[in-house]
Coordinates of C-alpha atoms in Angstrom, one line a residue:
M18 CA 37.3 -18.9 29.7
K19 CA 34.5 -21.0 31.1
I20 CA 34.3 -20.8 34.9
A21 CA 32.3 -22.8 37.3
L22 CA 31.9 -21.6 40.9
V23 CA 30.4 -23.7 43.7
N24 CA 29.1 -21.8 46.8
Q25 CA 26.0 -22.9 48.6
Y26 CA 25.2 -19.4 49.8
V27 CA 25.2 -17.3 46.7
V28 CA 21.9 -15.4 46.4
P29 CA 20.4 -13.7 43.4
P30 CA 20.6 -9.9 42.8
G31 CA 18.4 -7.9 45.1
A32 CA 18.4 -10.5 47.9
G33 CA 20.0 -9.8 51.2
G34 CA 23.4 -11.3 52.0
G35 CA 26.9 -11.3 50.7
S36 CA 27.4 -10.7 47.0
R37 CA 31.1 -11.4 46.6
H38 CA 30.8 -14.1 44.0
L39 CA 27.9 -12.7 42.0
D40 CA 29.8 -9.3 41.8
L41 CA 33.0 -11.0 40.7
A42 CA 31.1 -13.2 38.2
R43 CA 29.4 -10.2 36.6
E44 CA 32.8 -8.6 36.1
W45 CA 34.1 -11.8 34.5
A46 CA 31.1 -12.1 32.3
A47 CA 31.5 -8.5 31.1
A48 CA 35.1 -9.4 30.2
G49 CA 33.9 -12.2 27.9
D50 CA 34.0 -15.2 30.2
S51 CA 31.2 -17.7 30.7
V52 CA 30.3 -18.2 34.4
E53 CA 28.2 -20.9 35.9
I54 CA 27.4 -20.7 39.7
V55 CA 26.0 -23.7 41.6
S56 CA 24.2 -22.6 44.8
G57 CA 21.7 -23.9 47.2
S58 CA 17.9 -23.2 47.0
F59 CA 17.8 -22.2 50.7
N60 CA 18.7 -18.6 51.5
H61 CA 20.8 -18.8 54.6
F62 CA 20.6 -15.1 55.2
A63 CA 16.8 -14.8 55.0
Q64 CA 16.2 -18.4 56.4
E65 CA 13.8 -19.3 53.6
T66 CA 13.7 -21.4 50.5
R67 CA 13.9 -19.3 47.4
Q68 CA 13.6 -21.9 44.7
R69 CA 12.2 -25.4 44.9
H70 CA 12.5 -26.3 41.2
R71 CA 15.9 -27.8 40.6
R72 CA 15.8 -27.2 36.9
T73 CA 15.1 -23.5 37.1
V74 CA 18.2 -21.5 36.1
S75 CA 18.4 -17.8 36.4
V76 CA 20.6 -15.5 34.3
H77 CA 21.9 -12.2 35.7
D78 CA 24.1 -10.0 33.5
G79 CA 25.4 -13.0 31.7
V80 CA 25.9 -15.1 34.9
R81 CA 23.9 -18.4 35.1
I82 CA 22.9 -19.5 38.6
H83 CA 21.9 -23.1 39.1
P84 CA 20.0 -23.5 42.5
L85 CA 20.1 -27.0 43.8
W86 CA 17.3 -27.9 46.1
T87 CA 18.2 -28.5 49.8
P88 CA 16.0 -29.3 52.8
G89 CA 16.5 -26.0 54.6
Y90 CA 16.9 -25.4 58.3
R91 CA 16.5 -22.8 61.1
G92 CA 19.4 -21.6 63.1
N93 CA 22.7 -23.7 63.3
G94 CA 21.5 -27.1 64.5
A95 CA 21.7 -30.6 63.1
R96 CA 19.4 -29.7 60.2
R97 CA 21.9 -27.2 58.9
V98 CA 24.6 -30.0 58.9
V99 CA 22.2 -32.2 56.9
D100 CA 21.6 -29.3 54.5
M101 CA 25.4 -28.8 53.9
V102 CA 25.9 -32.6 53.3
W103 CA 23.0 -32.7 50.9
F104 CA 24.3 -29.7 48.9
G105 CA 27.8 -31.1 48.8
A106 CA 26.6 -34.5 47.6
R107 CA 24.3 -33.0 44.9
S108 CA 27.0 -30.6 43.7
A109 CA 29.5 -33.4 43.4
L110 CA 27.0 -35.3 41.2
R111 CA 26.1 -32.4 39.1
R112 CA 26.9 -33.1 35.5
R113 CA 24.7 -31.2 33.0
S114 CA 25.6 -27.6 34.1
L115 CA 29.3 -28.4 34.8
S116 CA 30.1 -30.6 31.8
D117 CA 32.1 -28.1 29.7
V118 CA 34.1 -25.7 31.9
D119 CA 37.8 -24.8 32.0
I120 CA 38.2 -24.3 35.7
V121 CA 36.2 -24.9 38.9
I122 CA 36.2 -22.7 42.0
G123 CA 35.0 -24.1 45.3
S124 CA 34.4 -21.7 48.2
S125 CA 33.9 -22.1 51.9
P126 CA 32.7 -21.3 54.6
H127 CA 32.0 -25.1 55.0
P128 CA 34.4 -27.3 53.2
L129 CA 31.9 -29.7 51.7
A130 CA 31.0 -27.4 48.9
A131 CA 34.7 -26.9 48.1
C132 CA 35.1 -30.7 48.3
A133 CA 32.3 -31.2 45.8
A134 CA 34.0 -28.6 43.5
A135 CA 37.3 -30.5 43.7
I136 CA 35.6 -33.8 42.8
V137 CA 33.9 -32.1 39.8
A138 CA 37.3 -30.6 38.7
R139 CA 39.0 -34.0 39.0
R140 CA 36.2 -35.7 36.9
L141 CA 36.5 -33.1 34.2
E142 CA 40.3 -33.0 34.4
V143 CA 40.4 -29.2 34.9
P144 CA 42.1 -27.1 37.5
F145 CA 40.5 -26.6 40.9
V146 CA 40.7 -23.4 42.9
Y147 CA 40.1 -23.5 46.7
E148 CA 38.8 -20.2 48.1
V149 CA 38.8 -19.8 51.9
R150 CA 36.5 -17.1 53.3
D151 CA 36.0 -18.6 56.8
L152 CA 38.3 -20.9 58.7
W153 CA 36.2 -24.0 59.4
P154 CA 36.5 -25.9 61.7
E155 CA 38.8 -23.5 63.5
T156 CA 36.2 -20.8 63.9
L157 CA 33.6 -23.3 65.3
I158 CA 36.2 -24.6 67.8
D159 CA 37.0 -21.1 69.0
L160 CA 33.3 -20.3 69.4
G161 CA 32.7 -23.4 71.5
S162 CA 30.5 -25.1 68.9
M163 CA 32.9 -28.0 68.2
Q164 CA 35.6 -29.9 70.2
R165 CA 39.1 -29.9 68.6
D166 CA 39.6 -33.6 69.3
G167 CA 36.1 -34.6 68.2
V168 CA 35.4 -36.7 65.2
A169 CA 33.7 -33.8 63.3
A170 CA 36.6 -31.4 63.8
R171 CA 39.2 -34.0 62.8
S172 CA 37.2 -34.9 59.7
L173 CA 36.9 -31.2 58.7
F174 CA 40.6 -30.6 59.2
A175 CA 41.4 -33.7 57.0
I176 CA 39.1 -32.3 54.3
E177 CA 40.8 -28.9 54.6
A178 CA 44.2 -30.4 54.2
W179 CA 43.1 -32.4 51.2
L180 CA 41.6 -29.3 49.5
V181 CA 44.8 -27.3 50.0
R182 CA 46.9 -30.1 48.5
T183 CA 44.5 -30.7 45.6
A184 CA 44.0 -27.1 44.6
A185 CA 46.1 -25.5 41.8
V186 CA 45.7 -22.2 43.7
T187 CA 44.4 -21.5 47.2
V188 CA 42.7 -18.1 47.5
G189 CA 42.5 -16.6 50.9
V190 CA 40.1 -13.8 51.9
P191 CA 41.3 -13.2 55.5
P192 CA 44.4 -10.9 55.4
L193 CA 46.7 -13.3 57.3
M194 CA 45.3 -16.5 55.9
R195 CA 48.8 -17.6 54.8
S196 CA 49.9 -17.5 58.5
Y197 CA 47.0 -19.9 59.3
L198 CA 48.1 -22.3 56.6
D199 CA 51.6 -22.2 58.0
S200 CA 50.4 -22.9 61.5
R201 CA 48.6 -26.0 60.2
D202 CA 51.7 -27.0 58.2
L203 CA 49.7 -26.8 55.0
Q204 CA 51.7 -25.8 51.9
P205 CA 49.5 -24.8 49.0
R206 CA 50.9 -25.1 45.5
R207 CA 50.2 -21.4 45.1
Y208 CA 48.6 -18.9 47.5
V209 CA 46.9 -15.6 46.6
H210 CA 45.1 -13.1 48.9
I211 CA 42.0 -11.5 47.3
P212 CA 39.9 -9.7 50.0
N213 CA 36.2 -8.9 49.8
G214 CA 35.2 -5.9 47.7
A215 CA 32.3 -3.6 46.9
V216 CA 30.7 -2.3 43.8
L217 CA 31.7 1.3 43.8
S218 CA 29.4 2.6 41.0
D219 CA 27.8 6.0 41.8
E220 CA 24.6 4.9 39.9
S221 CA 21.6 4.8 42.1
S222 CA 18.8 2.4 41.9
N223 CA 15.5 3.5 40.2
D224 CA 13.6 1.0 42.4
R225 CA 11.0 2.3 44.9
P226 CA 12.7 3.1 48.2
H227 CA 12.6 0.3 50.7
R228 CA 10.7 0.9 54.0
A229 CA 14.0 0.6 55.9
S230 CA 15.6 3.5 53.9
R231 CA 12.5 5.5 54.3
L232 CA 12.6 4.9 58.0
I233 CA 16.2 6.2 58.2
E234 CA 15.4 9.2 56.1
D235 CA 12.4 10.1 58.3
L236 CA 14.5 9.8 61.5
V237 CA 17.3 12.0 60.0
A238 CA 14.7 14.6 58.9
R239 CA 13.5 14.7 62.5
G240 CA 17.1 15.6 63.6
R241 CA 18.0 12.1 65.0
T242 CA 21.5 10.7 64.7
V243 CA 21.0 7.3 63.0
F244 CA 23.4 4.4 63.4
V245 CA 23.1 1.4 61.1
Y246 CA 24.1 -2.2 61.9
A247 CA 23.9 -4.5 58.9
G248 CA 24.5 -8.2 59.0
S249 CA 23.8 -11.5 60.7
L250 CA 22.3 -11.7 64.1
G251 CA 24.2 -14.7 65.4
R252 CA 26.1 -15.5 68.6
A253 CA 29.5 -14.5 67.2
N254 CA 28.2 -11.1 66.3
G255 CA 27.3 -10.3 69.9
V256 CA 25.0 -7.4 68.9
E257 CA 23.4 -7.2 72.4
A258 CA 26.0 -4.7 73.6
A259 CA 25.2 -2.3 70.7
L260 CA 21.5 -2.5 71.5
V261 CA 22.1 -1.7 75.1
A262 CA 24.3 1.2 74.1
A263 CA 21.7 2.6 71.8
A264 CA 19.0 2.3 74.4
R265 CA 21.1 4.4 76.8
L266 CA 21.3 7.2 74.3
E267 CA 17.6 7.5 73.3
S268 CA 17.4 10.8 75.1
H269 CA 20.6 12.0 73.3
G270 CA 18.8 11.8 69.9
A271 CA 20.3 8.5 68.8
D272 CA 18.5 5.7 66.9
L273 CA 19.9 2.3 65.9
V274 CA 18.5 0.6 62.8
V275 CA 19.3 -3.1 62.6
L276 CA 19.3 -4.6 59.1
G277 CA 19.4 -8.4 58.9
D278 CA 18.2 -11.6 60.5
G279 CA 19.6 -14.6 62.3
P280 CA 19.1 -17.1 65.0
E281 CA 19.5 -14.5 67.8
R282 CA 16.9 -12.1 66.5
R283 CA 14.0 -13.1 68.7
D284 CA 16.1 -12.9 71.8
L285 CA 17.5 -9.5 70.8
E286 CA 14.0 -8.1 70.2
E287 CA 12.9 -9.4 73.7
L288 CA 16.0 -7.6 75.1
V289 CA 15.0 -4.3 73.6
A290 CA 11.4 -4.8 74.8
K291 CA 12.7 -5.4 78.4
L292 CA 14.8 -2.2 78.1
G293 CA 11.7 -0.3 77.2
S294 CA 13.6 1.3 74.3
T295 CA 11.8 2.8 71.3
N296 CA 14.9 3.9 69.4
V297 CA 16.1 0.5 68.2
H298 CA 14.4 -0.7 65.0
F299 CA 14.6 -4.2 63.5
T300 CA 13.9 -4.3 59.8
G301 CA 14.6 -8.0 59.1
Q302 CA 16.4 -9.1 56.0
V303 CA 16.8 -6.3 53.5
P304 CA 17.7 -6.6 49.8
K305 CA 21.3 -5.7 49.1
P306 CA 20.5 -2.5 47.1
A307 CA 18.2 -1.3 49.9
A308 CA 20.8 -2.1 52.5
I309 CA 23.4 0.0 50.6
A310 CA 20.8 2.9 50.4
C311 CA 20.3 2.6 54.2
M312 CA 24.0 2.9 54.8
N313 CA 24.2 5.9 52.5
A314 CA 21.4 7.6 54.4
A315 CA 22.7 6.9 57.9
S316 CA 24.8 9.2 60.1
A317 CA 27.3 6.4 60.9
C318 CA 27.6 2.6 60.7
I319 CA 28.4 0.1 63.5
F320 CA 30.5 -3.0 63.1
H321 CA 30.4 -5.5 66.0
L322 CA 32.1 -8.9 66.3
L323 CA 33.0 -10.7 69.5
D324 CA 36.7 -11.6 69.8
A325 CA 37.9 -15.2 69.2
P326 CA 41.5 -16.6 68.8
V327 CA 40.8 -17.5 65.1
F328 CA 40.3 -13.8 64.2
K329 CA 44.1 -13.2 64.8
Y330 CA 44.3 -14.0 61.1
G331 CA 42.5 -10.8 60.2
L332 CA 39.1 -9.8 59.0
S333 CA 37.6 -8.9 55.7
P334 CA 33.8 -9.1 56.2
N335 CA 31.4 -8.0 53.4
K336 CA 29.5 -5.6 55.5
L337 CA 32.6 -3.8 56.7
I338 CA 33.6 -3.2 53.1
D339 CA 30.1 -2.0 52.3
Y340 CA 30.2 0.4 55.3
L341 CA 33.5 1.9 53.9
A342 CA 32.0 2.2 50.4
A343 CA 29.0 4.1 51.8
G344 CA 31.4 6.9 52.9
R345 CA 30.1 7.1 56.4
P346 CA 32.0 7.2 59.8
L347 CA 32.3 3.8 61.3
I348 CA 32.3 2.6 64.9
Y349 CA 34.5 -0.5 65.0
A350 CA 33.8 -2.8 67.9
G351 CA 35.7 -5.9 67.0
P352 CA 38.9 -7.9 67.5
D353 CA 42.1 -5.9 67.5
V354 CA 43.4 -7.5 64.4
E355 CA 44.2 -6.4 60.8
N356 CA 41.0 -5.3 59.1
P357 CA 39.8 -2.8 56.5
G358 CA 37.9 -0.6 59.0
T359 CA 40.8 0.5 61.2
Q360 CA 43.2 0.6 58.2
S361 CA 40.9 3.2 56.6
G362 CA 41.4 5.7 59.4
A363 CA 37.6 6.3 59.4
C364 CA 36.8 4.6 62.7
V365 CA 35.9 5.4 66.2
I366 CA 37.1 2.4 68.2
A367 CA 35.1 0.7 70.9
R368 CA 35.5 -2.6 72.8
P369 CA 33.4 -5.4 71.6
G370 CA 30.8 -6.6 74.0
D371 CA 31.2 -3.5 76.2
A372 CA 28.0 -1.5 76.0
E373 CA 29.4 1.6 77.8
S374 CA 32.4 1.7 75.4
I375 CA 30.1 1.5 72.4
A376 CA 27.8 4.2 73.9
E377 CA 30.8 6.4 74.3
A378 CA 31.8 6.0 70.7
M379 CA 28.2 6.8 69.7
R380 CA 28.3 10.0 71.8
S381 CA 31.5 10.9 70.0
I382 CA 29.7 10.6 66.6
I383 CA 26.7 12.5 67.9
S384 CA 28.7 15.5 69.1
M385 CA 31.1 15.4 66.1
P386 CA 31.0 18.5 63.9
T387 CA 29.6 17.9 60.4
E388 CA 32.9 18.6 58.7
V389 CA 34.7 16.0 60.8
R390 CA 32.1 13.4 60.0
E391 CA 32.5 14.2 56.4
E392 CA 36.2 13.9 56.6
L393 CA 35.9 10.4 58.2
G394 CA 33.4 9.4 55.5
S395 CA 35.8 10.5 52.8
K396 CA 38.6 8.5 54.3
A397 CA 36.3 5.5 54.4
R398 CA 35.3 5.8 50.7
D399 CA 38.8 6.5 49.6
H400 CA 40.0 3.4 51.3
A401 CA 37.3 1.3 49.7
I402 CA 38.2 2.7 46.2
R403 CA 41.9 2.1 46.7
E404 CA 41.8 -1.4 48.2
H405 CA 38.4 -3.0 47.7
S406 CA 37.0 -2.1 44.3
I407 CA 35.3 -5.2 43.1
S408 CA 36.3 -4.3 39.5
N409 CA 40.0 -4.3 40.4
L410 CA 39.8 -7.4 42.5
A411 CA 38.0 -9.2 39.6
V412 CA 40.8 -8.4 37.3
R413 CA 43.4 -9.8 39.7
Y414 CA 41.3 -12.9 40.3
R415 CA 40.8 -13.5 36.6
D416 CA 44.5 -13.2 35.9
V417 CA 45.1 -16.0 38.5
L418 CA 42.5 -18.2 36.8
N419 CA 43.9 -17.6 33.4
E420 CA 47.3 -18.6 34.6
C421 CA 45.8 -22.0 35.7
V422 CA 44.1 -23.0 32.5

């Protein structure tokens, strides 16, 4: 089977950011499929252009990645919108790399990439699969970034409805995505839920340890309890409360290592400076293998996400799955909805946006006997193996694709 996948935000191995599609594609290639991924040249997670030469194709474990040049942007302003439109248009016009495929997958978050994939599939007269990872524009409306009755929201809702009607299969990543479709009176031809997953191989990288993992190892060796937050530093993440909580526990032997970047990073660093804290460490964007090593070396991990009505359809964030796969206790400070963290039984629960609640959860981890921490870590790992093995998810996904062609 020859599979094409269009996702603007796929990054090559070793880069920071989500790896869902590259991990799935590697599994499909290992099973004998040919996989072509069309992505953007601008790395959204690192906020930098990684490849300006449109004809440069990279091959990773049999998976070919075609980076289309886009203008790039900082933050979430108008330039990002231009970047999305540019990528969607160029993807729809792409012919050489997508001229001989059996099926085309178009993935959100923004629907323009999926729209381009649908256009390509129609031109080639092959099935189109619509994969929904984030609910746009619903999420943007709930976060106050867009007006429900505005032209932009109405346009995105119209595109969303067209994609669902057009797709041979709609694949949902959020656990209760089907309920969302019902609420919008959208009836897909077929619906399948395939959550995010993690590579669960026990093989360790032979690369030189990253400075972030060395920092954590040094802190642990000094007897500190090290908490790791990995992911974007955006408004929806609301990481301020976790930083304030960590600052309050500096004298209790706690350190917080923040892996990642985003539009709020500068403000967060200024907040830490005002607090006078020396136990909060920003590492910037960290390559995925190094981020995994950091989680493995940490005492516990922190998941933080501000609540919004759209999250009632459940959560399946990449970083939450990676935390579970690392086999470490988890502080879950997020919406009270269906999610892998609380389902694992490996969590200490805190209220999102509440620094004292998060600090109390951190104190609980600090005072926790080693055997209890290990028990929680085992529960986390077991849940990841049982429900979120990327190998198992790739088989399920591939079966769905085979049934379409």
